[in-house]
Short mmCIF file of N, CA and C in Angstrom, two decimals:
data_model
loop_
_atom_site.label_atom_id
_atom_site.label_comp_id
_atom_site.label_asym_id
_atom_site.label_seq_id
_atom_site.Cartn_x
_atom_site.Cartn_y
_atom_site.Cartn_z
N MET A 1 103.93 66.85 86.60
CA MET A 1 104.11 66.12 87.83
C MET A 1 103.78 67.05 89.01
N ARG A 2 103.11 66.51 89.99
CA ARG A 2 102.71 67.33 91.12
C ARG A 2 103.32 66.77 92.40
N ARG A 3 104.08 67.62 93.10
CA ARG A 3 104.68 67.24 94.37
C ARG A 3 104.52 68.37 95.36
N PHE A 4 104.39 68.03 96.60
CA PHE A 4 104.39 69.01 97.68
C PHE A 4 103.41 70.15 97.44
N GLY A 5 102.24 69.85 96.88
CA GLY A 5 101.23 70.86 96.70
C GLY A 5 101.47 71.80 95.53
N LEU A 6 102.44 71.49 94.64
CA LEU A 6 102.70 72.36 93.50
C LEU A 6 102.09 71.77 92.23
N THR A 7 101.62 72.63 91.34
CA THR A 7 101.13 72.19 90.05
C THR A 7 102.29 72.08 89.08
N ASP A 8 102.00 71.66 87.85
CA ASP A 8 103.04 71.53 86.84
C ASP A 8 103.75 72.85 86.57
N ASN A 9 103.05 73.97 86.68
CA ASN A 9 103.69 75.27 86.42
C ASN A 9 104.31 75.87 87.67
N GLY A 10 104.31 75.13 88.78
CA GLY A 10 104.98 75.61 89.99
C GLY A 10 104.10 76.40 90.93
N ALA A 11 102.83 76.62 90.55
CA ALA A 11 101.94 77.39 91.42
C ALA A 11 101.52 76.54 92.62
N CYS A 12 101.37 77.17 93.72
CA CYS A 12 100.99 76.49 94.95
C CYS A 12 99.49 76.22 94.93
N VAL A 13 99.09 74.98 95.25
CA VAL A 13 97.68 74.63 95.28
C VAL A 13 97.34 74.19 96.70
N MET A 14 96.58 75.01 97.39
CA MET A 14 96.18 74.70 98.77
C MET A 14 94.81 75.29 99.01
N PRO A 15 94.12 74.87 100.06
CA PRO A 15 92.84 75.50 100.36
C PRO A 15 93.05 77.00 100.60
N TYR A 16 92.08 77.80 100.16
CA TYR A 16 92.19 79.24 100.31
C TYR A 16 91.42 79.69 101.54
N ASN A 17 92.00 80.61 102.31
CA ASN A 17 91.38 81.12 103.51
C ASN A 17 91.63 82.64 103.57
N THR A 18 90.57 83.43 103.40
CA THR A 18 90.70 84.89 103.39
C THR A 18 91.27 85.40 104.71
N ARG A 19 90.88 84.81 105.81
CA ARG A 19 91.36 85.24 107.13
C ARG A 19 92.87 85.05 107.24
N THR A 20 93.39 83.96 106.69
CA THR A 20 94.83 83.70 106.73
C THR A 20 95.59 84.75 105.94
N VAL A 21 95.07 85.15 104.79
CA VAL A 21 95.73 86.17 103.97
C VAL A 21 95.68 87.51 104.68
N ARG A 22 94.52 87.87 105.22
CA ARG A 22 94.39 89.13 105.97
C ARG A 22 95.38 89.17 107.13
N ASN A 23 95.48 88.08 107.87
CA ASN A 23 96.40 88.02 109.00
C ASN A 23 97.86 88.10 108.56
N ALA A 24 98.17 87.55 107.38
CA ALA A 24 99.54 87.66 106.85
C ALA A 24 99.89 89.11 106.55
N ILE A 25 98.94 89.86 106.00
CA ILE A 25 99.18 91.28 105.71
C ILE A 25 99.45 92.03 107.02
N VAL A 26 98.62 91.79 108.03
CA VAL A 26 98.81 92.43 109.34
C VAL A 26 100.17 92.05 109.91
N SER A 27 100.51 90.79 109.81
CA SER A 27 101.80 90.29 110.35
C SER A 27 103.00 90.94 109.67
N ILE A 28 102.94 91.05 108.35
CA ILE A 28 104.05 91.67 107.60
C ILE A 28 104.21 93.13 108.00
N LEU A 29 103.11 93.86 108.07
CA LEU A 29 103.18 95.27 108.44
C LEU A 29 103.66 95.44 109.88
N THR A 30 103.22 94.57 110.78
CA THR A 30 103.65 94.63 112.18
C THR A 30 105.15 94.34 112.30
N ALA A 31 105.61 93.32 111.59
CA ALA A 31 107.03 92.95 111.65
C ALA A 31 107.92 94.06 111.08
N ASN A 32 107.36 94.88 110.19
CA ASN A 32 108.13 95.96 109.58
C ASN A 32 107.82 97.32 110.19
N ASN A 33 107.34 97.33 111.40
CA ASN A 33 107.14 98.58 112.14
C ASN A 33 108.24 98.70 113.19
N THR A 34 109.47 98.66 112.71
CA THR A 34 110.63 98.73 113.58
C THR A 34 111.75 99.47 112.85
N THR A 35 112.58 100.15 113.59
CA THR A 35 113.65 100.93 112.98
C THR A 35 114.70 100.05 112.32
N THR A 36 114.75 98.76 112.66
CA THR A 36 115.74 97.86 112.06
C THR A 36 115.25 97.25 110.75
N SER A 37 114.00 97.48 110.39
CA SER A 37 113.45 96.94 109.15
C SER A 37 113.90 97.79 107.96
N SER A 38 114.17 97.14 106.85
CA SER A 38 114.52 97.86 105.62
C SER A 38 113.32 98.65 105.09
N TYR A 39 112.12 98.21 105.43
CA TYR A 39 110.89 98.85 104.94
C TYR A 39 110.02 99.26 106.12
N ASP A 40 110.58 100.05 107.02
CA ASP A 40 109.90 100.50 108.23
C ASP A 40 108.67 101.31 107.87
N VAL A 41 107.48 100.83 108.26
CA VAL A 41 106.24 101.53 107.91
C VAL A 41 106.10 102.87 108.65
N SER A 42 106.89 103.07 109.70
CA SER A 42 106.84 104.34 110.44
C SER A 42 107.92 105.33 110.02
N SER A 43 108.77 104.96 109.08
CA SER A 43 109.87 105.83 108.67
C SER A 43 109.36 107.17 108.16
N GLY A 44 109.91 108.26 108.69
CA GLY A 44 109.56 109.60 108.24
C GLY A 44 108.34 110.20 108.91
N LEU A 45 107.66 109.45 109.76
CA LEU A 45 106.49 109.97 110.46
C LEU A 45 106.93 110.67 111.75
N ALA A 46 106.14 111.63 112.20
CA ALA A 46 106.45 112.33 113.45
C ALA A 46 106.33 111.39 114.65
N THR A 47 105.41 110.42 114.56
CA THR A 47 105.18 109.43 115.62
C THR A 47 105.11 108.06 114.98
N ARG A 48 105.67 107.04 115.63
CA ARG A 48 105.62 105.68 115.09
C ARG A 48 104.18 105.18 115.04
N VAL A 49 103.89 104.30 114.09
CA VAL A 49 102.57 103.68 114.00
C VAL A 49 102.31 102.93 115.30
N LYS A 50 101.15 103.20 115.90
CA LYS A 50 100.83 102.63 117.21
C LYS A 50 99.91 101.43 117.14
N LEU A 51 99.15 101.31 116.05
CA LEU A 51 98.15 100.25 115.96
C LEU A 51 98.15 99.67 114.56
N ILE A 52 98.29 98.37 114.44
CA ILE A 52 98.17 97.66 113.16
C ILE A 52 97.27 96.46 113.44
N GLN A 53 96.10 96.43 112.80
CA GLN A 53 95.17 95.33 113.04
C GLN A 53 94.21 95.18 111.89
N HIS A 54 93.46 94.06 111.90
CA HIS A 54 92.38 93.91 110.93
C HIS A 54 91.18 94.64 111.51
N GLY A 55 90.32 95.10 110.64
CA GLY A 55 89.20 95.91 111.11
C GLY A 55 87.99 95.74 110.24
N SER A 56 87.04 96.62 110.42
CA SER A 56 85.83 96.65 109.60
C SER A 56 85.55 98.11 109.26
N ASP A 57 84.52 98.33 108.46
CA ASP A 57 84.18 99.69 108.06
C ASP A 57 83.90 100.61 109.25
N ASN A 58 83.46 100.03 110.35
CA ASN A 58 83.10 100.87 111.50
C ASN A 58 84.00 100.63 112.71
N THR A 59 85.24 100.18 112.48
CA THR A 59 86.17 99.98 113.59
C THR A 59 86.60 101.33 114.14
N PRO A 60 86.28 101.63 115.39
CA PRO A 60 86.72 102.91 115.95
C PRO A 60 88.19 102.84 116.34
N VAL A 61 88.91 103.92 116.06
CA VAL A 61 90.32 104.00 116.45
C VAL A 61 90.43 105.18 117.41
N PRO A 62 90.80 104.91 118.66
CA PRO A 62 90.93 106.01 119.63
C PRO A 62 91.99 107.02 119.20
N ASN A 63 91.80 108.27 119.54
CA ASN A 63 92.75 109.33 119.18
C ASN A 63 94.16 109.00 119.63
N THR A 64 94.30 108.27 120.72
CA THR A 64 95.63 107.95 121.26
C THR A 64 96.35 106.88 120.45
N GLN A 65 95.67 106.26 119.47
CA GLN A 65 96.26 105.16 118.70
C GLN A 65 96.71 105.57 117.29
N TYR A 66 96.70 106.86 116.99
CA TYR A 66 97.15 107.34 115.67
C TYR A 66 98.66 107.55 115.70
N PRO A 67 99.36 107.34 114.61
CA PRO A 67 98.92 106.76 113.34
C PRO A 67 98.59 105.27 113.50
N ALA A 68 97.70 104.80 112.63
CA ALA A 68 97.23 103.42 112.71
C ALA A 68 97.07 102.86 111.30
N ILE A 69 97.08 101.54 111.23
CA ILE A 69 96.86 100.83 109.97
C ILE A 69 95.79 99.77 110.22
N LEU A 70 94.74 99.77 109.39
CA LEU A 70 93.68 98.77 109.46
C LEU A 70 93.63 98.01 108.14
N VAL A 71 93.42 96.71 108.20
CA VAL A 71 93.34 95.86 107.01
C VAL A 71 91.94 95.26 106.95
N LEU A 72 91.27 95.45 105.82
CA LEU A 72 89.89 95.03 105.66
C LEU A 72 89.71 94.27 104.34
N PRO A 73 89.25 93.00 104.38
CA PRO A 73 88.93 92.32 103.13
C PRO A 73 87.65 92.92 102.54
N VAL A 74 87.65 93.16 101.21
CA VAL A 74 86.48 93.79 100.60
C VAL A 74 85.81 92.94 99.53
N GLY A 75 86.46 91.89 99.06
CA GLY A 75 85.82 91.06 98.05
C GLY A 75 86.67 89.88 97.64
N LYS A 76 85.99 88.88 97.04
CA LYS A 76 86.68 87.69 96.57
C LYS A 76 85.95 87.15 95.36
N SER A 77 86.69 86.69 94.36
CA SER A 77 86.08 86.02 93.21
C SER A 77 86.85 84.75 92.92
N GLU A 78 86.15 83.77 92.38
CA GLU A 78 86.77 82.49 92.07
C GLU A 78 86.39 82.06 90.67
N GLU A 79 87.32 81.40 90.01
CA GLU A 79 87.02 80.79 88.72
C GLU A 79 87.93 79.59 88.55
N GLY A 80 87.44 78.61 87.81
CA GLY A 80 88.29 77.45 87.56
C GLY A 80 87.54 76.17 87.45
N ASP A 81 88.28 75.08 87.44
CA ASP A 81 87.79 73.74 87.23
C ASP A 81 87.44 73.11 88.57
N GLU A 82 86.16 72.90 88.81
CA GLU A 82 85.73 72.27 90.06
C GLU A 82 85.41 70.79 89.85
N ILE A 83 85.61 70.30 88.63
CA ILE A 83 85.26 68.92 88.30
C ILE A 83 86.54 68.14 88.05
N GLY A 84 86.54 66.89 88.45
CA GLY A 84 87.70 66.04 88.19
C GLY A 84 88.64 65.98 89.37
N ARG A 85 89.79 65.38 89.13
CA ARG A 85 90.76 65.16 90.21
C ARG A 85 91.42 66.46 90.67
N SER A 86 91.70 67.36 89.75
CA SER A 86 92.48 68.55 90.13
C SER A 86 91.67 69.51 91.00
N GLN A 87 90.42 69.72 90.67
CA GLN A 87 89.57 70.67 91.38
C GLN A 87 90.33 71.95 91.72
N ARG A 88 91.03 72.45 90.73
CA ARG A 88 91.86 73.64 90.92
C ARG A 88 91.08 74.87 90.48
N ARG A 89 91.21 75.96 91.25
CA ARG A 89 90.55 77.19 90.88
C ARG A 89 91.47 78.37 91.23
N GLN A 90 91.22 79.47 90.55
CA GLN A 90 91.96 80.68 90.84
C GLN A 90 91.09 81.57 91.71
N VAL A 91 91.66 82.04 92.82
CA VAL A 91 90.93 82.89 93.75
C VAL A 91 91.60 84.25 93.76
N GLU A 92 90.80 85.29 93.51
CA GLU A 92 91.29 86.67 93.60
C GLU A 92 90.57 87.35 94.75
N SER A 93 91.35 87.99 95.62
CA SER A 93 90.76 88.72 96.75
C SER A 93 91.25 90.16 96.73
N GLU A 94 90.41 91.03 97.24
CA GLU A 94 90.79 92.44 97.37
C GLU A 94 90.74 92.83 98.84
N PHE A 95 91.73 93.61 99.22
CA PHE A 95 91.82 94.12 100.59
C PHE A 95 92.03 95.62 100.52
N ASP A 96 91.39 96.34 101.43
CA ASP A 96 91.69 97.75 101.62
C ASP A 96 92.56 97.87 102.86
N ILE A 97 93.65 98.59 102.72
CA ILE A 97 94.55 98.84 103.83
C ILE A 97 94.48 100.34 104.09
N PHE A 98 93.99 100.69 105.28
CA PHE A 98 93.78 102.08 105.64
C PHE A 98 94.96 102.57 106.48
N GLY A 99 95.63 103.62 106.02
CA GLY A 99 96.67 104.28 106.79
C GLY A 99 96.06 105.54 107.39
N LEU A 100 95.88 105.57 108.69
CA LEU A 100 95.20 106.67 109.38
C LEU A 100 96.22 107.56 110.07
N THR A 101 96.16 108.84 109.78
CA THR A 101 97.05 109.80 110.43
C THR A 101 96.22 110.95 111.02
N MET A 102 96.74 111.55 112.06
CA MET A 102 96.07 112.68 112.70
C MET A 102 97.13 113.69 113.14
N ARG A 103 96.90 114.94 112.81
CA ARG A 103 97.79 116.03 113.24
C ARG A 103 96.94 117.20 113.69
N SER A 104 97.43 117.93 114.67
CA SER A 104 96.71 119.12 115.12
C SER A 104 97.45 120.40 114.78
N ASP A 105 98.69 120.28 114.27
CA ASP A 105 99.47 121.50 114.02
C ASP A 105 99.16 122.15 112.68
N SER A 106 98.97 121.36 111.60
CA SER A 106 98.63 121.97 110.31
C SER A 106 98.10 120.93 109.34
N GLY A 107 97.26 121.39 108.43
CA GLY A 107 96.74 120.52 107.40
C GLY A 107 97.83 120.02 106.47
N GLU A 108 98.83 120.86 106.19
CA GLU A 108 99.92 120.45 105.31
C GLU A 108 100.72 119.30 105.93
N ASN A 109 101.00 119.40 107.22
CA ASN A 109 101.71 118.31 107.90
C ASN A 109 100.88 117.03 107.89
N ALA A 110 99.57 117.16 108.07
CA ALA A 110 98.69 116.00 108.04
C ALA A 110 98.71 115.35 106.66
N ASP A 111 98.67 116.18 105.61
CA ASP A 111 98.73 115.65 104.24
C ASP A 111 100.03 114.90 104.01
N ASN A 112 101.15 115.50 104.43
CA ASN A 112 102.46 114.86 104.26
C ASN A 112 102.54 113.53 105.00
N GLU A 113 102.02 113.50 106.24
CA GLU A 113 102.03 112.26 107.02
C GLU A 113 101.25 111.16 106.30
N SER A 114 100.12 111.52 105.74
CA SER A 114 99.29 110.54 105.04
C SER A 114 100.01 109.99 103.82
N LEU A 115 100.66 110.87 103.07
CA LEU A 115 101.42 110.43 101.89
C LEU A 115 102.59 109.54 102.28
N ILE A 116 103.30 109.92 103.33
CA ILE A 116 104.46 109.14 103.78
C ILE A 116 104.01 107.75 104.25
N LEU A 117 102.96 107.69 105.07
CA LEU A 117 102.50 106.40 105.57
C LEU A 117 102.03 105.50 104.42
N SER A 118 101.29 106.06 103.48
CA SER A 118 100.85 105.26 102.33
C SER A 118 102.03 104.73 101.52
N ASP A 119 103.00 105.58 101.26
CA ASP A 119 104.20 105.13 100.53
C ASP A 119 104.94 104.04 101.29
N ASN A 120 105.06 104.19 102.61
CA ASN A 120 105.75 103.18 103.42
C ASN A 120 105.03 101.83 103.36
N ILE A 121 103.71 101.86 103.46
CA ILE A 121 102.92 100.62 103.39
C ILE A 121 103.11 99.96 102.02
N GLU A 122 102.99 100.75 100.97
CA GLU A 122 103.17 100.22 99.61
C GLU A 122 104.55 99.61 99.42
N ASN A 123 105.59 100.34 99.81
CA ASN A 123 106.96 99.85 99.63
C ASN A 123 107.21 98.57 100.42
N CYS A 124 106.64 98.49 101.59
CA CYS A 124 106.77 97.28 102.42
C CYS A 124 106.10 96.09 101.72
N LEU A 125 104.85 96.25 101.31
CA LEU A 125 104.12 95.13 100.73
C LEU A 125 104.69 94.69 99.38
N LYS A 126 105.30 95.61 98.64
CA LYS A 126 105.91 95.24 97.36
C LYS A 126 107.08 94.27 97.54
N GLN A 127 107.64 94.23 98.73
CA GLN A 127 108.76 93.32 99.00
C GLN A 127 108.27 91.92 99.37
N TYR A 128 106.99 91.78 99.59
CA TYR A 128 106.40 90.49 99.99
C TYR A 128 105.29 90.14 99.01
N ILE A 129 105.64 89.95 97.75
CA ILE A 129 104.64 89.75 96.69
C ILE A 129 103.78 88.52 96.94
N ASP A 130 104.33 87.51 97.64
CA ASP A 130 103.53 86.32 97.95
C ASP A 130 102.98 86.35 99.38
N LEU A 131 103.10 87.50 100.04
CA LEU A 131 102.59 87.70 101.40
C LEU A 131 102.99 86.54 102.31
N SER A 132 104.30 86.31 102.38
CA SER A 132 104.86 85.23 103.21
C SER A 132 104.28 83.87 102.85
N ALA A 133 104.19 83.61 101.56
CA ALA A 133 103.76 82.31 100.99
C ALA A 133 102.29 81.98 101.25
N THR A 134 101.44 82.99 101.49
CA THR A 134 100.01 82.71 101.65
C THR A 134 99.26 82.86 100.34
N VAL A 135 99.85 83.56 99.36
CA VAL A 135 99.24 83.71 98.03
C VAL A 135 100.33 83.53 96.98
N ASP A 136 99.90 83.39 95.72
CA ASP A 136 100.87 83.26 94.64
C ASP A 136 101.33 84.62 94.12
N TRP A 137 100.50 85.65 94.30
CA TRP A 137 100.78 86.95 93.71
C TRP A 137 99.95 88.00 94.42
N SER A 138 100.52 89.20 94.57
CA SER A 138 99.76 90.34 95.08
C SER A 138 100.19 91.60 94.35
N ASN A 139 99.29 92.56 94.27
CA ASN A 139 99.57 93.79 93.55
C ASN A 139 98.78 94.94 94.16
N ILE A 140 99.43 96.08 94.27
CA ILE A 140 98.75 97.29 94.73
C ILE A 140 98.09 97.92 93.51
N ASP A 141 96.76 98.00 93.54
CA ASP A 141 96.01 98.50 92.39
C ASP A 141 95.85 100.01 92.41
N SER A 142 95.60 100.57 93.60
CA SER A 142 95.35 102.00 93.67
C SER A 142 95.55 102.50 95.10
N THR A 143 95.73 103.80 95.20
CA THR A 143 95.79 104.47 96.50
C THR A 143 94.97 105.75 96.40
N LYS A 144 94.11 105.97 97.39
CA LYS A 144 93.28 107.17 97.43
C LYS A 144 93.42 107.80 98.80
N TRP A 145 93.27 109.11 98.85
CA TRP A 145 93.38 109.82 100.12
C TRP A 145 92.10 110.56 100.42
N THR A 146 91.69 110.52 101.67
CA THR A 146 90.55 111.28 102.16
C THR A 146 91.09 112.21 103.24
N ILE A 147 90.77 113.47 103.09
CA ILE A 147 91.30 114.48 104.00
C ILE A 147 90.12 115.10 104.74
N GLY A 148 90.25 115.17 106.04
CA GLY A 148 89.18 115.77 106.83
C GLY A 148 89.74 116.59 107.96
N ASP A 149 88.98 117.56 108.42
CA ASP A 149 89.40 118.33 109.60
C ASP A 149 88.16 118.63 110.43
N ASP A 150 88.38 118.64 111.72
CA ASP A 150 87.30 118.90 112.66
C ASP A 150 87.91 119.65 113.84
N ASP A 151 87.54 120.89 114.00
CA ASP A 151 88.07 121.70 115.11
C ASP A 151 89.58 121.73 115.13
N GLN A 152 90.18 121.97 113.99
CA GLN A 152 91.63 122.09 113.85
C GLN A 152 92.39 120.78 114.13
N VAL A 153 91.71 119.65 114.06
CA VAL A 153 92.38 118.35 114.10
C VAL A 153 92.22 117.75 112.71
N PHE A 154 93.34 117.45 112.08
CA PHE A 154 93.33 116.98 110.70
C PHE A 154 93.51 115.46 110.69
N VAL A 155 92.50 114.75 110.23
CA VAL A 155 92.54 113.29 110.14
C VAL A 155 92.55 112.94 108.66
N ASN A 156 93.60 112.25 108.24
CA ASN A 156 93.73 111.84 106.85
C ASN A 156 93.73 110.32 106.77
N ILE A 157 93.13 109.82 105.71
CA ILE A 157 93.07 108.38 105.50
C ILE A 157 93.61 108.07 104.11
N GLY A 158 94.65 107.27 104.05
CA GLY A 158 95.15 106.74 102.78
C GLY A 158 94.59 105.34 102.63
N THR A 159 93.87 105.08 101.55
CA THR A 159 93.28 103.77 101.31
C THR A 159 94.02 103.09 100.16
N ILE A 160 94.68 102.00 100.48
CA ILE A 160 95.46 101.24 99.50
C ILE A 160 94.67 99.99 99.15
N ARG A 161 94.38 99.79 97.86
CA ARG A 161 93.67 98.59 97.40
C ARG A 161 94.71 97.56 96.96
N LEU A 162 94.72 96.41 97.62
CA LEU A 162 95.65 95.32 97.33
C LEU A 162 94.86 94.14 96.79
N THR A 163 95.27 93.63 95.63
CA THR A 163 94.65 92.45 95.05
C THR A 163 95.60 91.28 95.18
N THR A 164 95.07 90.14 95.60
CA THR A 164 95.89 88.93 95.71
C THR A 164 95.30 87.86 94.78
N ARG A 165 96.17 86.96 94.33
CA ARG A 165 95.72 85.85 93.48
C ARG A 165 96.37 84.58 94.00
N SER A 166 95.54 83.53 94.08
CA SER A 166 96.02 82.24 94.55
C SER A 166 95.41 81.14 93.70
N PHE A 167 96.12 80.04 93.59
CA PHE A 167 95.57 78.85 93.00
C PHE A 167 95.22 77.94 94.15
N ALA A 168 93.96 77.53 94.22
CA ALA A 168 93.48 76.78 95.38
C ALA A 168 92.77 75.52 94.94
N ARG A 169 92.56 74.67 95.89
CA ARG A 169 91.77 73.47 95.61
C ARG A 169 90.51 73.51 96.43
#
């Protein structure tokens, strides 16, 4: 029996929109960038996260906006039944969430900031497995760090790969 957009197994069936999912990720991280949040994304950092937004591979982030978090959709795949009344399909999307940190005092402090920010982002998103009801499931697949320095300014990037799954029509 199907009611209120649910299938027989309870999965939500609605049109899928990558932009809506991306915006939900940004919204969750923004809402949890506060000291009153149980999963404060800025907890343990020398400076609170100043910028959380969706971006692209070439989105410039001014030096004054570090630490920052950028959310970028990187791919989508679909499979399922497109014939008949149900027209139900499973949609999987991947997003890269970049945690950007910058320190001028030491490379070790920059490394620690990058690890802390990545852990905070992961812990926050694990509490919202359905990304505020925009998907049926989400999972953090991997985290990678890129470390760079230029004239004694250490810029580190933690890249978190998040996969989401939805049942859509």
